[in-house]
Coordinates of C-alpha atoms in Angstrom, one line a residue:
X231 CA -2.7 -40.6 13.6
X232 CA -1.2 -39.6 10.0
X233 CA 0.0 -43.2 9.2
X234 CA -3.5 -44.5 10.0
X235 CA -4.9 -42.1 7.7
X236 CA -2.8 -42.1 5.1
X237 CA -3.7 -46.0 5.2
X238 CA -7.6 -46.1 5.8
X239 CA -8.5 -45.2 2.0
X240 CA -12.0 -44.7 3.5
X241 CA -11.1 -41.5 6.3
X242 CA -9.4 -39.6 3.3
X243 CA -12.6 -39.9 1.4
X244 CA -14.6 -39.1 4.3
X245 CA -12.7 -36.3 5.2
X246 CA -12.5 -34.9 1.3
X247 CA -16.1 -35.1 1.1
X248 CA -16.6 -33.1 4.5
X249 CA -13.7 -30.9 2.9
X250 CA -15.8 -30.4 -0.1
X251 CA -19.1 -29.9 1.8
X252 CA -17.1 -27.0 3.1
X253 CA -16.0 -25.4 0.1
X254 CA -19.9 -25.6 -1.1
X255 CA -21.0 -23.9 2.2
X256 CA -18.0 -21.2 1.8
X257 CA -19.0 -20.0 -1.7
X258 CA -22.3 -19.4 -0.7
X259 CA -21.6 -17.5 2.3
X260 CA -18.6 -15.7 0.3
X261 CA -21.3 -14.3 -2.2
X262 CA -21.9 -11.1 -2.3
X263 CA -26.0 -9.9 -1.0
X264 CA -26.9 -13.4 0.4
X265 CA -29.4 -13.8 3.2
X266 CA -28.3 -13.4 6.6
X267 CA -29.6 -16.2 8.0
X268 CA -27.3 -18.0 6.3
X269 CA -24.3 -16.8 8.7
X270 CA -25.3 -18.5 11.7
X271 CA -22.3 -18.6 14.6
X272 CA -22.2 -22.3 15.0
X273 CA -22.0 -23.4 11.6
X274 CA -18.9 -21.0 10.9
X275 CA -17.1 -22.1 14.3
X276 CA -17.9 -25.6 13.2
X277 CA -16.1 -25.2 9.4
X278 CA -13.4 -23.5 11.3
X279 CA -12.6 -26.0 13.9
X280 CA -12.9 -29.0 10.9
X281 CA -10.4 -27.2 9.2
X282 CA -8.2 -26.4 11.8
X283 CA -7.5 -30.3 12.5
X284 CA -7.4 -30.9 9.3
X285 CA -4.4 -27.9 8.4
X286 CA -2.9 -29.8 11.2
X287 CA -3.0 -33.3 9.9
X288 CA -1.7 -32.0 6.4
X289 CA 1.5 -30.4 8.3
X290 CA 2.3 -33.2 10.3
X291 CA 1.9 -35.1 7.2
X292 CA 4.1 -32.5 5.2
X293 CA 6.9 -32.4 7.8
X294 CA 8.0 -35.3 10.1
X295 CA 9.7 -33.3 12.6
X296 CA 6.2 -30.8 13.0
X297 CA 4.7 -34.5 13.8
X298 CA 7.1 -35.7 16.0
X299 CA 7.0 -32.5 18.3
X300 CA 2.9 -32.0 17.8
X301 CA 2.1 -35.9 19.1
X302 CA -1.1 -36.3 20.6
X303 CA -1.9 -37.3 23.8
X304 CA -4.0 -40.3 25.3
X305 CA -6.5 -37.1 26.1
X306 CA -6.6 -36.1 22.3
X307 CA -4.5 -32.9 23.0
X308 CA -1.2 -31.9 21.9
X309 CA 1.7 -32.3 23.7
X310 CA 3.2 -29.4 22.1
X311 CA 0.7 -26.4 21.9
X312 CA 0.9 -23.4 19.6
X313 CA -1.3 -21.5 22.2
X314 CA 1.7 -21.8 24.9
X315 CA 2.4 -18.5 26.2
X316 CA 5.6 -17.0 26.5
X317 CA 7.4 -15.6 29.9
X318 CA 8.9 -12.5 30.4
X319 CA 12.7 -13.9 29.5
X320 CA 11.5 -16.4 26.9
X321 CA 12.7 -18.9 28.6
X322 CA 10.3 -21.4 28.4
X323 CA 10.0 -21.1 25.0
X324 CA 13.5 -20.8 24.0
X325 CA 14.1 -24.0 25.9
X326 CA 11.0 -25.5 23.2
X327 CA 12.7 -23.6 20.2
X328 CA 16.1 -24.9 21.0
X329 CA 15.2 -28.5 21.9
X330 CA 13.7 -29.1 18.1
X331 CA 17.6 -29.5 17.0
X332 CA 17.9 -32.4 19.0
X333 CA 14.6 -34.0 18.1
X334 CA 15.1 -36.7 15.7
X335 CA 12.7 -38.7 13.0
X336 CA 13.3 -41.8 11.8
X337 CA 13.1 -41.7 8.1
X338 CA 10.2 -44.1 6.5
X339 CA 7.8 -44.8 3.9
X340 CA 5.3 -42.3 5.9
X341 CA 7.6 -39.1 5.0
X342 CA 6.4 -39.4 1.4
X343 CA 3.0 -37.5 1.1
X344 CA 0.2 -39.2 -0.6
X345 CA -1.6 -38.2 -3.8
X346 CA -5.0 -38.2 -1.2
X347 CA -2.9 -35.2 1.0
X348 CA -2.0 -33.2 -1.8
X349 CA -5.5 -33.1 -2.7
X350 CA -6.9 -32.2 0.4
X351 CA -3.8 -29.7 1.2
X352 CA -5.1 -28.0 -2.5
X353 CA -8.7 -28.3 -0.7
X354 CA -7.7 -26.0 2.3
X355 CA -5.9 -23.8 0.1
X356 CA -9.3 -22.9 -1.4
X357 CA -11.5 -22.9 1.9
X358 CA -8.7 -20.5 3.3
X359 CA -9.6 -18.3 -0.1
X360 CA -12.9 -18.3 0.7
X361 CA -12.8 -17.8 4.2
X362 CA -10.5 -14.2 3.2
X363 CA -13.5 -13.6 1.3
X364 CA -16.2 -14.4 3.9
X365 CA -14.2 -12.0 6.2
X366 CA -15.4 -9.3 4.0
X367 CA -19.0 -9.3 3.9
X368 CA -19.6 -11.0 7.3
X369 CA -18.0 -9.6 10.8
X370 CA -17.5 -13.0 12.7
X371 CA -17.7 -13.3 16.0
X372 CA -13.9 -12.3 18.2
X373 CA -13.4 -16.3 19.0
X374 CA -13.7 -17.4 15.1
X375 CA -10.9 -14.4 14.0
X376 CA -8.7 -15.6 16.7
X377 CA -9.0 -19.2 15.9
X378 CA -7.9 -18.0 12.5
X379 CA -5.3 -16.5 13.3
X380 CA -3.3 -19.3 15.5
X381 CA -4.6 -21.3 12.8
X382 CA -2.8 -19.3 10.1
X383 CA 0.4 -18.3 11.9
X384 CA 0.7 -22.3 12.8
X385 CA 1.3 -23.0 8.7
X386 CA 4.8 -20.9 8.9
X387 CA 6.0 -23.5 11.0
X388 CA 6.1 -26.2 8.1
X389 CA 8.2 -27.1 5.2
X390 CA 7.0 -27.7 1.7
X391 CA 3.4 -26.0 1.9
X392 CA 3.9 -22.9 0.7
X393 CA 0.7 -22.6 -1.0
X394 CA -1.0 -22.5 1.9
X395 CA 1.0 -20.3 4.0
X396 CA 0.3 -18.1 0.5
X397 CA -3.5 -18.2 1.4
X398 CA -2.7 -17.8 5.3
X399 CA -0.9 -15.0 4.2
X400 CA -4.0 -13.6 2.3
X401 CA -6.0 -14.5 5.4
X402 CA -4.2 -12.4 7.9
X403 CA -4.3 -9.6 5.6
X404 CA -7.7 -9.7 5.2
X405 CA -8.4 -9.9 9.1
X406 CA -5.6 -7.2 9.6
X407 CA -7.5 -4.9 7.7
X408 CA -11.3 -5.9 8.1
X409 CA -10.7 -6.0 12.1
X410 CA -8.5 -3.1 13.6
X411 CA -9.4 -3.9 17.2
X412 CA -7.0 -7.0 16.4
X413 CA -4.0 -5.4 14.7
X414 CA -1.9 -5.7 17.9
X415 CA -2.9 -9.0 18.7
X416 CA -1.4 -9.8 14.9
X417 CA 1.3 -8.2 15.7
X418 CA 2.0 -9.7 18.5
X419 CA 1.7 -13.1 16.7
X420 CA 4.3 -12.2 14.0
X421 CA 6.5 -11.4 16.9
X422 CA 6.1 -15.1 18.8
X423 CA 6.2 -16.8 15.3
X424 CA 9.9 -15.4 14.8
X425 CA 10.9 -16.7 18.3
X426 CA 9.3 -20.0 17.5
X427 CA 11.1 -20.6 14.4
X428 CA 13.9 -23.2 14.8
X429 CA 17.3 -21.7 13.9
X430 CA 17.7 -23.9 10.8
X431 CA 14.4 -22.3 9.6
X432 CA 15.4 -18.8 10.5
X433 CA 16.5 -17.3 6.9
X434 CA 14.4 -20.2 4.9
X435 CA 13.5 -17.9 1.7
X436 CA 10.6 -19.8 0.1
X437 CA 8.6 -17.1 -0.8
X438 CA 9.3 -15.7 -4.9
X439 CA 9.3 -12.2 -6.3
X440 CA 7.9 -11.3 -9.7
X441 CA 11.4 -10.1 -10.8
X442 CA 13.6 -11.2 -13.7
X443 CA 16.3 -12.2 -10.8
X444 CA 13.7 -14.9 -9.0
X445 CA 14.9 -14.0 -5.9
X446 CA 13.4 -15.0 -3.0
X447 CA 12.7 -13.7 0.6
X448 CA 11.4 -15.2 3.9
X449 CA 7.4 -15.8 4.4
X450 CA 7.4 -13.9 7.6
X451 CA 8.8 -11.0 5.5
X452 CA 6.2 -10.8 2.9
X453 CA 3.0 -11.2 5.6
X454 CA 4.8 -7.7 7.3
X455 CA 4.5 -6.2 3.8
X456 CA 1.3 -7.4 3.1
X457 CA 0.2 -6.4 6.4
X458 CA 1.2 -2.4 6.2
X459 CA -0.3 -2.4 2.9
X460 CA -3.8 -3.8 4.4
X461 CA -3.3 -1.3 6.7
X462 CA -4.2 1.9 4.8
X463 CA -7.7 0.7 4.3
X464 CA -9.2 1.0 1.3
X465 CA -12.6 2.9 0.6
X466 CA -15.6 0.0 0.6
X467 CA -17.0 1.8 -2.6
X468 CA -13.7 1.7 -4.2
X469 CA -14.0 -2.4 -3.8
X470 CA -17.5 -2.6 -4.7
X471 CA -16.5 -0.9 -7.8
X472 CA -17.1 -2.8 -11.2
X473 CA -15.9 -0.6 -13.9
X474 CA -13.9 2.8 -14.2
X475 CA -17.3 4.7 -14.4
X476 CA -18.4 3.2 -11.4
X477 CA -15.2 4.5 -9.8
X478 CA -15.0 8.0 -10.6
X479 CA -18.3 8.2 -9.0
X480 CA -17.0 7.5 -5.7
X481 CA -16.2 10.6 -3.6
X482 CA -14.3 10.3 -0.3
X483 CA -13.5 12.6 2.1
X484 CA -9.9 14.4 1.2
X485 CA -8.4 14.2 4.0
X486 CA -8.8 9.8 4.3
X487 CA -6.0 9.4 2.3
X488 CA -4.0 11.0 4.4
X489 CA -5.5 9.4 7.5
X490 CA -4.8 5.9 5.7
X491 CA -1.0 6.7 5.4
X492 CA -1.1 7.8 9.1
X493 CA -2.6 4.3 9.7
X494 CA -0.1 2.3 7.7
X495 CA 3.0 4.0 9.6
X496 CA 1.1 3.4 12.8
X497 CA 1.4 -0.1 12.1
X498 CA 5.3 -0.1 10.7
X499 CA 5.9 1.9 14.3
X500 CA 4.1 -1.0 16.7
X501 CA 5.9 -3.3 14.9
X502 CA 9.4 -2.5 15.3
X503 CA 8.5 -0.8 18.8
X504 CA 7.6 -4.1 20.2
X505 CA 10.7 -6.0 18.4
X506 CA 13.2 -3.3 20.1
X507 CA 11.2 -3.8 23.6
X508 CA 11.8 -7.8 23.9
X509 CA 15.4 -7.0 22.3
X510 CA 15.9 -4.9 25.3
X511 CA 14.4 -7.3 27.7
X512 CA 16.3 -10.9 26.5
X513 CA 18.8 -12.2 27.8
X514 CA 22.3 -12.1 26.6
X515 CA 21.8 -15.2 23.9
X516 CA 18.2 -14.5 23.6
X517 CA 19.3 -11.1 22.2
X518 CA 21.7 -12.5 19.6
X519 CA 19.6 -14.6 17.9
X520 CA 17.0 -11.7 17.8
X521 CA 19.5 -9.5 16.4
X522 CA 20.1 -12.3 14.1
X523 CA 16.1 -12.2 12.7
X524 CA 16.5 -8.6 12.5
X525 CA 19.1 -8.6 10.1
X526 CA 17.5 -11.5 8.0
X527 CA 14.2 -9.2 8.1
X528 CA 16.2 -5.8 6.8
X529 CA 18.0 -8.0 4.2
X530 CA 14.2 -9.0 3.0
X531 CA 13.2 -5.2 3.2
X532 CA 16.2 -4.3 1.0
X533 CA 15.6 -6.9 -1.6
X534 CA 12.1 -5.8 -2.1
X535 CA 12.8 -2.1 -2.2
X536 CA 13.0 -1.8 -5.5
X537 CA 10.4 -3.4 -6.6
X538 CA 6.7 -1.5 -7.2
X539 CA 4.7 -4.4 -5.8
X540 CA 6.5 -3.8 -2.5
X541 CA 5.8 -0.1 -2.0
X542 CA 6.0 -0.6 2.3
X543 CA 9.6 -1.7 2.2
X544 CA 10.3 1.8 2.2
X545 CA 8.6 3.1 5.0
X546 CA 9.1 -0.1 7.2
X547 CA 12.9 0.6 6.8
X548 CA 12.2 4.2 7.1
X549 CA 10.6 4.0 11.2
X550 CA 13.4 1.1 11.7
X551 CA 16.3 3.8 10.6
X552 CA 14.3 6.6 12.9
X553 CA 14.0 4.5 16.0
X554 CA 17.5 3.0 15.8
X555 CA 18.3 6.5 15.9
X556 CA 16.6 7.1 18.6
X557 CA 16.7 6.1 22.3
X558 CA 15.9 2.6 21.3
X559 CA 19.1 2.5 19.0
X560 CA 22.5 5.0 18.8
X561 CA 21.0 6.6 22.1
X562 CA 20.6 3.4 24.2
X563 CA 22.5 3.0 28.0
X564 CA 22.9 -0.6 26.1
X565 CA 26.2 -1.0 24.8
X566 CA 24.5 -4.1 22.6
X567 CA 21.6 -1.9 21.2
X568 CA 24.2 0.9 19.9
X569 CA 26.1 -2.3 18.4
X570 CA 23.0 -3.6 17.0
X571 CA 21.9 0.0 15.6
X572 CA 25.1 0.8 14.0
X573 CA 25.3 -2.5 11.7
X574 CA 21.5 -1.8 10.5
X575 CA 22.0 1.2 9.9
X576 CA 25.0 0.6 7.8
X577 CA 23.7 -2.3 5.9
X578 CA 20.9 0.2 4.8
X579 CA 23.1 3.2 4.3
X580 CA 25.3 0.9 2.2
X581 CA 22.6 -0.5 0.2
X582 CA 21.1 2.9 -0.5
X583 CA 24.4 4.4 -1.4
X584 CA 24.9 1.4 -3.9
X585 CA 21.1 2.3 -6.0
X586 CA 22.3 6.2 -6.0
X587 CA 25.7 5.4 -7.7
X588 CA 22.8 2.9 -9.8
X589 CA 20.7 5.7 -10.7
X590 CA 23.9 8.7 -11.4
X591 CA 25.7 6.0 -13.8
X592 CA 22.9 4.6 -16.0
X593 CA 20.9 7.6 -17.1
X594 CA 17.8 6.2 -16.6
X595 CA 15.2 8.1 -19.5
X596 CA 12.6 8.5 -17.4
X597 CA 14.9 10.7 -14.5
X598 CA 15.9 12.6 -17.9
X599 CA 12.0 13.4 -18.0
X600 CA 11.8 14.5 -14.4
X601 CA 15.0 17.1 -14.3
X602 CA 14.4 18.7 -17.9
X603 CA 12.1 21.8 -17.6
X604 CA 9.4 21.9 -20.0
X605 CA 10.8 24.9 -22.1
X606 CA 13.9 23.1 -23.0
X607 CA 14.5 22.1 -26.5
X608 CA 14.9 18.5 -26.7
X609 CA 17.3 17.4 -29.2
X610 CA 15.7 13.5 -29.6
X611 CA 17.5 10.2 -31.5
X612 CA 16.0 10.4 -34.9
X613 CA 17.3 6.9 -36.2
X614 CA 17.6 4.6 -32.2
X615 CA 15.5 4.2 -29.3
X616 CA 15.0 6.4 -27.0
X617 CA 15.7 4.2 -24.0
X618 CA 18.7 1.7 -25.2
X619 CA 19.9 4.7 -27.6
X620 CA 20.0 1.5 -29.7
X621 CA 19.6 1.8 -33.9
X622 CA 20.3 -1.7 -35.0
X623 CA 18.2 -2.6 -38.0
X624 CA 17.4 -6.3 -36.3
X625 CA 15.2 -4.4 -34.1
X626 CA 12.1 -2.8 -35.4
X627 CA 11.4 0.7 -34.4
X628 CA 8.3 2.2 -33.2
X629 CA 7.6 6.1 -33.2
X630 CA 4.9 7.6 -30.5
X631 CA 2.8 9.9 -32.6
X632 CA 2.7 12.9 -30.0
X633 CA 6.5 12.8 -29.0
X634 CA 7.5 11.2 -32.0
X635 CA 10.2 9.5 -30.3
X636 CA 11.4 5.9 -31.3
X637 CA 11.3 3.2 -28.8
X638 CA 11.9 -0.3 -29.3
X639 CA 8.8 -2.6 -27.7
X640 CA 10.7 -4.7 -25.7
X641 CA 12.4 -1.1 -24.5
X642 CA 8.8 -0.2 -23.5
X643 CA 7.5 -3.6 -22.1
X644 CA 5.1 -4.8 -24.3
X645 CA 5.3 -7.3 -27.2
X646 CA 6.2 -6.5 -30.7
X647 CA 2.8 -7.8 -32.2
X648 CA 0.5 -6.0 -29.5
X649 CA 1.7 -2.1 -31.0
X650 CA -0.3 -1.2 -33.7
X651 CA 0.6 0.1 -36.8
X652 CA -0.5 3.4 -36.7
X653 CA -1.8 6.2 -33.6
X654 CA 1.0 4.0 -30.9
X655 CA 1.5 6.5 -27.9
X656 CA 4.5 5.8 -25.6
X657 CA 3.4 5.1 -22.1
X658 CA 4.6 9.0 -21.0
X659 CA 2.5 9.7 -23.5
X660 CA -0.3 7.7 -22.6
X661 CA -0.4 8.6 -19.2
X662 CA -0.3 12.2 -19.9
X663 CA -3.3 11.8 -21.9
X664 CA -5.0 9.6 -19.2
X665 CA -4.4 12.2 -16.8
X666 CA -5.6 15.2 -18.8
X667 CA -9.1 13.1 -19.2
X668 CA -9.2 12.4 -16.0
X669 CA -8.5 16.3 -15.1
X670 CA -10.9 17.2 -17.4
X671 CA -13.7 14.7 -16.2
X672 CA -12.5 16.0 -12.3
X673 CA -13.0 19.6 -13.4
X674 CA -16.3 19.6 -15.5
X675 CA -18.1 17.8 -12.3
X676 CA -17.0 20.8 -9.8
X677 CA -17.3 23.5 -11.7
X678 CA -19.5 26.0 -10.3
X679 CA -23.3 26.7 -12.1
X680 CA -21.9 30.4 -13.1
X681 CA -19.1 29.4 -14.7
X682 CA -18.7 28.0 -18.2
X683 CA -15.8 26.7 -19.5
X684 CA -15.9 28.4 -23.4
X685 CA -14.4 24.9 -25.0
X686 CA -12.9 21.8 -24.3
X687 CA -9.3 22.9 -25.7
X688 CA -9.6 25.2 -23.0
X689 CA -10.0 22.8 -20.3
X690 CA -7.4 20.2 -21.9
X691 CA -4.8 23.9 -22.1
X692 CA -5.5 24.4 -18.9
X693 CA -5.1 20.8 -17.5
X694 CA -1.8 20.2 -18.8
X695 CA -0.4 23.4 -17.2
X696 CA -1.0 21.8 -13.8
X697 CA 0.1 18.0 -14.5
X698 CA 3.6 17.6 -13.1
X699 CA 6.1 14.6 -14.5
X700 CA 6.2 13.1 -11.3
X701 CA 2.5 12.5 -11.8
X702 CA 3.0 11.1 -14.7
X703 CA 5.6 8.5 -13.8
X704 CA 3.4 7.8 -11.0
X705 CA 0.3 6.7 -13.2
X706 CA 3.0 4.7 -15.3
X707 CA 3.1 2.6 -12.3
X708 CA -0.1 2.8 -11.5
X709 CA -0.9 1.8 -14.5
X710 CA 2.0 -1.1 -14.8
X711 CA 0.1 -2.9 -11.3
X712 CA -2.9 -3.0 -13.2
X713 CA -1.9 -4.6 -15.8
X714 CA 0.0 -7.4 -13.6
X715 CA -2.9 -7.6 -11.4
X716 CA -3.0 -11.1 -9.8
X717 CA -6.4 -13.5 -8.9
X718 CA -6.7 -11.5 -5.8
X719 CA -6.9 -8.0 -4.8
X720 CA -3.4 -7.3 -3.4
X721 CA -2.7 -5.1 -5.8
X722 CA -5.6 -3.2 -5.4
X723 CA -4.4 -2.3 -2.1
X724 CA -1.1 -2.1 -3.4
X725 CA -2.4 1.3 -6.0
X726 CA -4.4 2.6 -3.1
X727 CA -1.1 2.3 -0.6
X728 CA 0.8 4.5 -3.7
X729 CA -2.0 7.1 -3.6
X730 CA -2.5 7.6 0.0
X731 CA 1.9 7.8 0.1
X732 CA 1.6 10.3 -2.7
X733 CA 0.1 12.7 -0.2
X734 CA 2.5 13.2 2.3
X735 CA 5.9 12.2 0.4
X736 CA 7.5 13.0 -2.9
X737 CA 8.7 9.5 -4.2
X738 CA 11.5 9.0 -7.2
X739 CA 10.3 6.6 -10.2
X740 CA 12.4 5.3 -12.6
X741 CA 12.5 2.8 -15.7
X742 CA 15.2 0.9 -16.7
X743 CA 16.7 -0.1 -20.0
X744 CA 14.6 -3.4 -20.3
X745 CA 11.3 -1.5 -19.7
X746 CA 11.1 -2.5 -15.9
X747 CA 9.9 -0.1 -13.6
X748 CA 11.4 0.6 -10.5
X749 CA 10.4 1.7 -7.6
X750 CA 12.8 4.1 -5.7
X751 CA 12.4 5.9 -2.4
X752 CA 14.6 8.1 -0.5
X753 CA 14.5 7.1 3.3
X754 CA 14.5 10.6 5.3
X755 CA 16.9 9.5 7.9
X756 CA 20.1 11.8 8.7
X757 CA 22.7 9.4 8.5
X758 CA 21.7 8.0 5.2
X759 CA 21.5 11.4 3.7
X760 CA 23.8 12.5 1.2

């Protein structure tokens, strides 16, 4: 099938043009306030099932051993079908899993992918996009979001596309949080796509962070992530919103963030519920190779929990640490489950231990901030930056015109050319401000008919009596995912995820001597503590 299209110059142009017919059709639909008689059933199952052959043509293309184990039969089907369903033991699919490590692929000319696939695997990429964003303004039909989602899920399973499993990723996050009756079904499917994994797959890291380090974590990994932070759903008016005006217009009810947070530990809870109950419930090897993805998944968790784009680390670590401690874990009649629960637990107890020594030796300025009571004179470098404690000449100095602290700009993120010459504010600074505005804005629009404020001074004294420095630090970073907002919108969910956590947990900020925020948390588990 693949070498016979990769030949026929004539299919791939057939098939781009349907392709492209596709994405026309998509970005209609994908618009926002179109007709409704555009969205007809058929012609959406039809786009879906076009590009589900064709996702699988590109990965058998992509990886010769997906092709040898995927042939098709003389019926058309598949010998090896990603809807298989699993028995009780796993045993027929650990048999399948296992058996790909003896499979073997005579090396060709047909293991080099064309220029013709790479454009119609960037062509998928882009109907997946648009499908995410079709998921949003149209509810589709149960058989279309399921379709999606083997369809998705089947991407991890290849090498050397990780654009696409990008966009699957996207996909499944937008069905995870557009379609709640499904979440356990997703779920589910994380779970079986672990097991299906060959072994020399297992710990395959393609997926980057935006750190300085370019580390790397496992794909599986960052769809969990994505998938608690899809979880605290985010207000429709708050994405509908075009500018800041617009926004502060919205009014929710006060207790939905809270109910959003609920939500998002909800699905952290199912999650490692269901991986404890089939780790209970395998057999002997079965179990080891489990434990084995477990450990790869906390060593993921850890890398990202640090990082403010990853906010959910936390808290997925957080409900692992409570059930392991638990009946499922330290309390288990299975002499392997306490085993299993006592090395997570002290990986993660380690790893903590390590960022508290972090934090206690470097001083970081912004921890300074959060300890120091307001009344305390402050006794501030007059001649080296605030951060680095750095005065060399080489470096030019900037001074924030409320503080009148110096800071260097690389210190404070932001280039040397973008400060200007006169009314800079450091970003504590800037924040405060924000917030007082904000405050201000919040208090004039509730403020009862009676009840005049006598001048603005008044309000502003009055607001910065009740902003803490923990809020500030927190708009800091609020503020810092804005501005490394991405083409999507994870990041919008990202900022709403921080706001609803704000609610019901007191989280530790800090900045580091480059100007890089990080993103601490303290997991609230007894052994950990101290």
């Amino acid at each position: 099938m693949v070498k016979n299209f990769q030949q026929d110059s004539g299919a791939v142009a057939t098939v781009f043009c349907a392709l492209e017919s596709i994405h026309a059709a998509l970005a209609v639909m994908a618009h926002d306030q179109m007709p409704k008689q555009l969205y007809k059933e058929e012609i959406i199952e039809r786009i879906l099932e076009f590009s589900r052959h064709q996702i699988t043509d590109v990965m058998s293309a992509y990886d010769p051993t997906y092709r040898a184990l995927h042939k098709p039969s003389e019926n058309g089907a598949f010998e090896a079908d990603e809807d298989e369903e699993f028995d009780a033991d796993f045993g027929s699919s650990s048999k399948r899993r296992r058996s790909i490590k003896t499979v073997k692929v005579k090396k060709s000319a047909l293991n080099k992918v064309s220029g013709a696939m790479n454009s119609i695997l960037q062509k998928l990429c882009t109907i997946l996009g648009l499908l995410k964003d079709l998921l949003l303004i149209e509810k589709l039909s149960d058989s279309c979001i399921l379709q999606l989602v083997k369809t998705s899920f089947t991407t991890f399973l290849v090498d050397n596309i990780q654009l696409l499993q990008l966009k699957a990723i996207g996909l499944i996050s937008g069905i995870f949080y557009s379609y709640t009756q499904h979440r356990t079904y997703v779920i589910d499917e994380i779970l079986q796509l672990l097991w299906k994994l060959p072994s020399s797959k297992r710990a395959l890291r393609t997926y980057h962070l935006p750190d300085e380090e370019q580390r790397q974590i496992q794909m599986v990994t960052a769809l969990l992530i994505q998938l608690v932070h899809s979880s605290a759903n985010l207000p429709e008016a708050f994405r509908k919103a075009s500018s800041g005006n617009s926004i502060l217009e919205v009014s929710i009810d006060a207790i939905y963030p809270t109910k959003c947070h609920e939500a998002a530990t909800e699905t952290c809870c199912l999650f490692w519920t269901r991986v404890l109950q089939r780790f209970t419930s395998v057999k002997t090897q079965d179990a080891n190779e489990l434990k084995v993805m477990m450990e790869n998944l906390v060593m993921d968790l850890l890398t990202t929990l640090n990082l403010p784009e990853y906010p959910a680390s936390a808290p997925i670590l957080e409900v692992l640490c409570v059930l392991l401690l638990q009946n499922a874990g330290l309390k288990s009649k299975d002499i392997s489950a306490r085993s299993m629960a006592i090395d997570l637990l002290g990986t993660i107890a380690t790893r903590l231990k390590q960022e508290a020594v972090l934090c206690s030796r470097d001083r970081f300025w912004i921890l300074q901030e959060l300890i120091e009571e307001d009344n305390v004179d402050k006794n501030y470098a007059k001649d080296a930056c605030s951060i680095c404690l750095d005065g060399r000449v080489e470096k030019k100095l900037f001074v924030c015109q409320v503080c009148q602290r110096l800071f260097h700009s690389d210190c404070m993120g932001v280039r040397e050319h973008e400060v200007p010459n006169r009314g800079w504010y450091c970003q504590f600074c800037l924040c405060r401000n924000q917030l007082l505005v904000l405050q201000s804005y919040c208090k004039s629009q509730f403020k009862d008919d009676g009840k005049k404020s006598q001048n603005q001074s008044e309000n502003n004294s009055e607001a910065s009596d009740t902003i803490t420095k923990l809020e500030i630090v927190q708009q800091m970073l609020l503020n810092y995912l804005q501005d490394v907002v991405s083409a999507d919108d994870i990041n919008l969910f990202v900022r709403w995820y921080i706001l609803n956590k704000a609610f019901s947990s007191q989280d530790c900020f800090c900045i580091d001597t480059k100007g890089k925020i990080i993103y601490l948390q303290v997991l609230c588990v007894p052994m950990v503590q101290g």
